[in-house]
Short mmCIF file of C-alpha atoms in Angstrom, two decimals:
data_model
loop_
_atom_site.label_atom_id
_atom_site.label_comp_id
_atom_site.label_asym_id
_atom_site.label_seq_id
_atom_site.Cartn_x
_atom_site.Cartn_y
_atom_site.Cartn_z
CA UNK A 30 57.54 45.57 -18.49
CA UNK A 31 57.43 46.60 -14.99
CA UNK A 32 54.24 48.19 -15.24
CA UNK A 33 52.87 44.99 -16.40
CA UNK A 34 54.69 42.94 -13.58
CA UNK A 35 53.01 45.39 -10.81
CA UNK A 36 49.37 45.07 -12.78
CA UNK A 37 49.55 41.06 -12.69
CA UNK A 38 50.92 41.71 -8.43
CA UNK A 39 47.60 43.58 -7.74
CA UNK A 40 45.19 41.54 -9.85
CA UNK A 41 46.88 38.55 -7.88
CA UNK A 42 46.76 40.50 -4.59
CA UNK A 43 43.05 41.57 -4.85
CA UNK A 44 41.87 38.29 -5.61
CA UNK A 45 43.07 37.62 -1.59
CA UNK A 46 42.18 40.53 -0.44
CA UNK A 47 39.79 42.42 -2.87
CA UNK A 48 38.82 46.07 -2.35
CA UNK A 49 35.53 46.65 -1.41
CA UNK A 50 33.09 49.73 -2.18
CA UNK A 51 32.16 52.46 0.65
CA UNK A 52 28.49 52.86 -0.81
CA UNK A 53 27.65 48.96 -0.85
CA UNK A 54 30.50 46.62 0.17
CA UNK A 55 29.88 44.99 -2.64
CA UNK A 56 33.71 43.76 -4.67
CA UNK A 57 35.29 46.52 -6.95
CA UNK A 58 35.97 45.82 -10.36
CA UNK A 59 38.82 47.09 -11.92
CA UNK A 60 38.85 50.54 -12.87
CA UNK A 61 36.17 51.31 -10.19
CA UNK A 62 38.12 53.80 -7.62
CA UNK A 63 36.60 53.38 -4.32
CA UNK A 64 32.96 53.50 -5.16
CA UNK A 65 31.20 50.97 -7.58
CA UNK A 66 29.67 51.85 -10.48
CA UNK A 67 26.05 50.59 -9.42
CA UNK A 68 26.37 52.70 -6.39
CA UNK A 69 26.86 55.84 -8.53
CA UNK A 70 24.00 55.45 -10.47
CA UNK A 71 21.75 54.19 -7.69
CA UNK A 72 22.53 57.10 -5.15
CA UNK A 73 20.32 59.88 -5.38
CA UNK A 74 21.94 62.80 -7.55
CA UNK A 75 20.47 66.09 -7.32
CA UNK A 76 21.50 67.05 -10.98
CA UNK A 77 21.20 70.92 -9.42
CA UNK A 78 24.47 71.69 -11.79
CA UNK A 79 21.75 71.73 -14.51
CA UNK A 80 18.97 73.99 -13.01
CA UNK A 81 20.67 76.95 -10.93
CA UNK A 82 17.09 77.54 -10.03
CA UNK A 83 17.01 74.78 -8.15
CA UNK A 84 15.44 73.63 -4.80
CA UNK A 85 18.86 74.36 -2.97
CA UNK A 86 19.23 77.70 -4.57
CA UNK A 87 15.70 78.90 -3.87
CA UNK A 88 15.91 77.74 0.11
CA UNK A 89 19.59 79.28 0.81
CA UNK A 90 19.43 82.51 -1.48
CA UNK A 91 16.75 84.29 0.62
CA UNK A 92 18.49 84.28 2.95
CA UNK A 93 22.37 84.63 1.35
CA UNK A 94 23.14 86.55 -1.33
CA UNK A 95 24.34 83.57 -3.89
CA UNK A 96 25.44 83.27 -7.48
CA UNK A 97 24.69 78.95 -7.51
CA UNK A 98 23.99 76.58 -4.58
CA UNK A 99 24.77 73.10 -5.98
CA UNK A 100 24.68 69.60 -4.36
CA UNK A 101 25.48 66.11 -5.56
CA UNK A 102 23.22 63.60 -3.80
CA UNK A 103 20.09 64.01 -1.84
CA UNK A 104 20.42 62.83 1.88
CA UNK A 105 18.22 59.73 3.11
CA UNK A 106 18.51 58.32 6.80
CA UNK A 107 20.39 55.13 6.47
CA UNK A 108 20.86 54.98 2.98
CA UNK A 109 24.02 54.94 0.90
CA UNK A 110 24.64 58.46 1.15
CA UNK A 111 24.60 58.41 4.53
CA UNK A 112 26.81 55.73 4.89
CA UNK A 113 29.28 57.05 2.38
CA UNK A 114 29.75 60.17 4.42
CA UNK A 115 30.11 58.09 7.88
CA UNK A 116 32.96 56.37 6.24
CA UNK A 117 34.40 59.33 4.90
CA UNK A 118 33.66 61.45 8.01
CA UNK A 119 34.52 58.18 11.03
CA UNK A 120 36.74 55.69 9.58
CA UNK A 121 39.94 57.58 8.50
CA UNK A 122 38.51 57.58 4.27
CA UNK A 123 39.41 60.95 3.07
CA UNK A 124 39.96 59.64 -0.10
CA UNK A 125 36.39 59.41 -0.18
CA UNK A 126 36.23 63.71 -0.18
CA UNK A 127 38.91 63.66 -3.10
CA UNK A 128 37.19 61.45 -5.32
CA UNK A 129 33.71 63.02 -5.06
CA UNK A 130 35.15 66.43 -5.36
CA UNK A 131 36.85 64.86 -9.12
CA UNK A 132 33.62 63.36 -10.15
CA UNK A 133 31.79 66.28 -9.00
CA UNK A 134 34.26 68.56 -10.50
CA UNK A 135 33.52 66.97 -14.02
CA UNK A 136 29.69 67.61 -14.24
CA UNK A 137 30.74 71.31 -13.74
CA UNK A 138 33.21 71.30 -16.22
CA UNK A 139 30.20 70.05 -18.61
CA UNK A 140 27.50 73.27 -17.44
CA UNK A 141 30.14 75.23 -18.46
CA UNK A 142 31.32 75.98 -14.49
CA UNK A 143 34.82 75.98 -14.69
CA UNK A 144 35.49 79.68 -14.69
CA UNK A 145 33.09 80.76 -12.39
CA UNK A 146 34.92 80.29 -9.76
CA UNK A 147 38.51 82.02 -8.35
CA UNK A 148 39.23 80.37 -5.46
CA UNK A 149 37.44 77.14 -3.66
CA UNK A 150 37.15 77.18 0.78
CA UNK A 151 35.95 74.65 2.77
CA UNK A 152 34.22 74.87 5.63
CA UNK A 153 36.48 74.64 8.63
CA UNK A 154 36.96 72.47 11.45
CA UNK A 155 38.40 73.31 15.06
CA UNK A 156 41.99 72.40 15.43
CA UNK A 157 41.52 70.07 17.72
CA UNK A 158 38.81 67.61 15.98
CA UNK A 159 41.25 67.90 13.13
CA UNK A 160 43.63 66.61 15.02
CA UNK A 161 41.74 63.85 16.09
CA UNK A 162 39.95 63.30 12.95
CA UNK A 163 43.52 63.65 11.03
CA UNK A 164 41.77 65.53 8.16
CA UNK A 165 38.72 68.06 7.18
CA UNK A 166 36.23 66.24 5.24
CA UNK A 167 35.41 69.25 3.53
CA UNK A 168 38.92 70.25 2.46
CA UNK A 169 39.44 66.57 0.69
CA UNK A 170 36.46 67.47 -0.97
CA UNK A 171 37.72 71.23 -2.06
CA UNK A 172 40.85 69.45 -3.11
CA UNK A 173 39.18 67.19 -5.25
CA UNK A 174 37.03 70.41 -7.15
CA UNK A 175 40.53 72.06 -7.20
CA UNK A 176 42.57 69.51 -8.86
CA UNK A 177 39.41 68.95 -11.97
CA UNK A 178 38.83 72.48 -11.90
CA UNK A 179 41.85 74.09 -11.62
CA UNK A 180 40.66 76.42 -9.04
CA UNK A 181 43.14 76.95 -6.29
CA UNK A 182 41.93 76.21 -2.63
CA UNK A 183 42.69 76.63 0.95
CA UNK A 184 41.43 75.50 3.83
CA UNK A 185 43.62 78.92 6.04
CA UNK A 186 41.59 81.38 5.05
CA UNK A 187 38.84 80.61 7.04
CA UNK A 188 38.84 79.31 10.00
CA UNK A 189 36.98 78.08 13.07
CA UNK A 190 38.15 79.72 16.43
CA UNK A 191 35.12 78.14 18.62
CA UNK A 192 35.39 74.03 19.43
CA UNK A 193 31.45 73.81 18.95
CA UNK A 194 29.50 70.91 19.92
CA UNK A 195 28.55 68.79 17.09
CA UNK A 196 25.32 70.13 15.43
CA UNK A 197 23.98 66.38 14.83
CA UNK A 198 20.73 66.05 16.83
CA UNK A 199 20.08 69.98 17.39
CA UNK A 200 17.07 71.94 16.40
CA UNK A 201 16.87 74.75 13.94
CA UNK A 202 17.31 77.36 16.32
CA UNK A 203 20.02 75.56 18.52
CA UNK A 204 21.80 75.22 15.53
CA UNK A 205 21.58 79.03 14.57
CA UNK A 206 23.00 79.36 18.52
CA UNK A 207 25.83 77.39 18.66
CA UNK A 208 27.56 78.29 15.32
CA UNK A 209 27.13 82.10 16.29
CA UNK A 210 30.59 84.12 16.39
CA UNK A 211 32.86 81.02 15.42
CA UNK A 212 34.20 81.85 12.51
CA UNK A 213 37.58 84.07 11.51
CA UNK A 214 38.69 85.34 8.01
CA UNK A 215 42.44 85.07 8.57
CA UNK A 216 43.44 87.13 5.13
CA UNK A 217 40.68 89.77 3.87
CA UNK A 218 42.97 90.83 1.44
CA UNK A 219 42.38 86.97 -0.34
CA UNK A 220 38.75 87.15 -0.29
CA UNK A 221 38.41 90.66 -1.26
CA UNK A 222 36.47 90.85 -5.08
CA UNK A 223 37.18 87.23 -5.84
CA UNK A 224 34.50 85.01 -6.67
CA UNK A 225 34.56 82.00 -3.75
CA UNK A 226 33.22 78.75 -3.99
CA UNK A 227 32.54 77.71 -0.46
CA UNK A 228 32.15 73.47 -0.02
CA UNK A 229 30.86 71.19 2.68
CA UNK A 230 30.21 67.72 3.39
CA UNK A 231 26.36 67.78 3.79
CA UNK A 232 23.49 70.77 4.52
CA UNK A 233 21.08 70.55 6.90
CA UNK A 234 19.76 73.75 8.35
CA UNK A 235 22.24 75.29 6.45
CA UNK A 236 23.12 77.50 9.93
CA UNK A 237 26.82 76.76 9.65
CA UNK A 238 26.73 77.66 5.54
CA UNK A 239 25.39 80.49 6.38
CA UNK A 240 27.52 81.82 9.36
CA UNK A 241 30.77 81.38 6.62
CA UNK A 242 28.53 83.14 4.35
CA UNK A 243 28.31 86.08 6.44
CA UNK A 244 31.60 86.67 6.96
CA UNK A 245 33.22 85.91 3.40
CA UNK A 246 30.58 88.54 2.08
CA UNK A 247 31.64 91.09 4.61
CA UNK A 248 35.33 90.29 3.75
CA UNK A 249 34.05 91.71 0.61
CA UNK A 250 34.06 88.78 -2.18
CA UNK A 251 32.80 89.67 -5.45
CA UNK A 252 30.15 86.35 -5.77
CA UNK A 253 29.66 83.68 -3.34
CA UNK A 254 28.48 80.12 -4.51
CA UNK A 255 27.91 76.74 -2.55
CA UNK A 256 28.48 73.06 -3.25
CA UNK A 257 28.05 70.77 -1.22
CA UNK A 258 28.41 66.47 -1.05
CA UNK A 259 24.68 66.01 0.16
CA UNK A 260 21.76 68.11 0.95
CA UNK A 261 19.08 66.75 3.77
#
C-alpha cells in the first residue's frame, strides 16, 4: 500500500515538474532512467562489443599491447553525445556515468564479456579538479560496469600526481607532452597478473589511455583491455 501511495506522489509530482532527458530534453516517460529511449537508439553506437577487430582495436593496439578496446557511441561535434558527456562531465550528473556503465555493462554480458575481466580502473583525475568537480566521470562509469558485471573497481590504484592542463583544444603531440610522467600505481601488488579493464569518458588521441597503459603493463597485469563512453 505504501508503495502504491509513493507511485501515485511521483506520477502527481512529475506532472509539475517532469524529468527531462540529458540527450534531448525532451519529457521522460516512465520507466525511462535519465535518458529517453529515442535518444538511445538515435545516438551513434559503435557496436565494437561485437567485432574485437574493430576500428578502435586496430588504432590503439599498435601501439598498446591490448586484449579488446571497446566504445559505446561514436563522438560528433555538437551532437547528443557530446552533450550527454558535458552534462555528465559540467553540471554535477554523475548519474549519467552509472547508468551508461549498467547499460553498457549488459551488451558485454551478451558477447560473453563478463569474465574477462578481474578488476575495472578508471582513469584518474587530480585531487583537486575532483574536488571541484565533486566526482570522476570515469569512476561513475567503472561503477556502473562493476555493479552489471560484478567486477570489482577502484578508482586508488591509479592515480594522477600532475594537475595537467585540460587536453581539450591541444594537438597530437601537445597532448603526448603534457600527460608525460603523471601517472602513479599506488599498489603493484593489485595489478600484478590480473586482467584490468581500464575505462574513460571519451578517446581522442588516446595520449592519456595510453600513458595509464604504460604503467599498468609495467606493474605487470596479465591482459589489459579498454572501454570507453565515446570515441572521436
Amino acid at each position: 500500500m505504501k508503495t502504491k501511495t509513493l507511485e501515485i506522489l511521483h506520477d502527481f509530482v512529475s506532472l509539475f515538474f517532469p524529468r527531462l532527458c540529458v540527450g534531448c530534453s525532451d519529457t521522460l516517460v516512465k520507466g525511462e532512467p535519465i535518458i529517453c529511449t529515442t535518444c538511445m537508439l538515435e545516438m551513434p553506437q559503435t557496436g565494437y562489443h561485437k567485432d574485437l577487430s574493430n576500428a578502435l582495436y586496430r588504432r590503439l593496439s599498435y601501439r598498446i599491447p591490448l586484449k579488446y578496446a571497446m566504445s559505446i557511441f561514436k563522438f560528433s561535434k555538437s551532437g547528443r553525445v557530446q552533450h550527454l558527456l558535458h552534462e555528465l562531465k559540467y553540471k554535477n550528473q554523475p548519474e549519467i556515468g552509472r547508468m551508461l556503465g549498467l547499460f553498457y555493462g549488459e551488451q558485454l554480458i551478451d558477447v560473453n564479456l563478463i569474465e574477462a575481466f578481474e578488476i575495472i580502473i578508471p582513469i584518474p583525475l587530480h585531487q583537486s579538479r575532483k574536488r571541484k568537480r565533486g566526482y570522476n566521470q570515469s569512476a561513475k562509469f567503472a561503477e556502473g560496469l562493476s555493479e552489471i558485471l560484478r567486477v570489482p573497481f577502484s578508482d586508488e590504484l591509479l592515480l594522477r600526481e600532475t594537475n595537467t592542463e585540460t587536453q581539450t583544444r591541444k594537438t597530437k603531440l601537445s597532448r603526448w607532452e603534457n600527460i608525460k610522467g603523471t601517472f602513479k600505481i599506488v599498489k603493484p601488488s593489485e595489478i600484478k597478473g590480473r586482467k584490468i579493464l581500464l575505462v574513460d569518458d571519451v578517446i581522442t588521441t588516446g595520449a592519456t589511455l595510453e600513458a595509464c597503459a604504460e604503467i599498468l603493463l609495467s606493474s605487470g597485469c596479465a591482459e589489459l583491455s579498454i572501454a570507453c563512453i565515446a570515441e572521436a
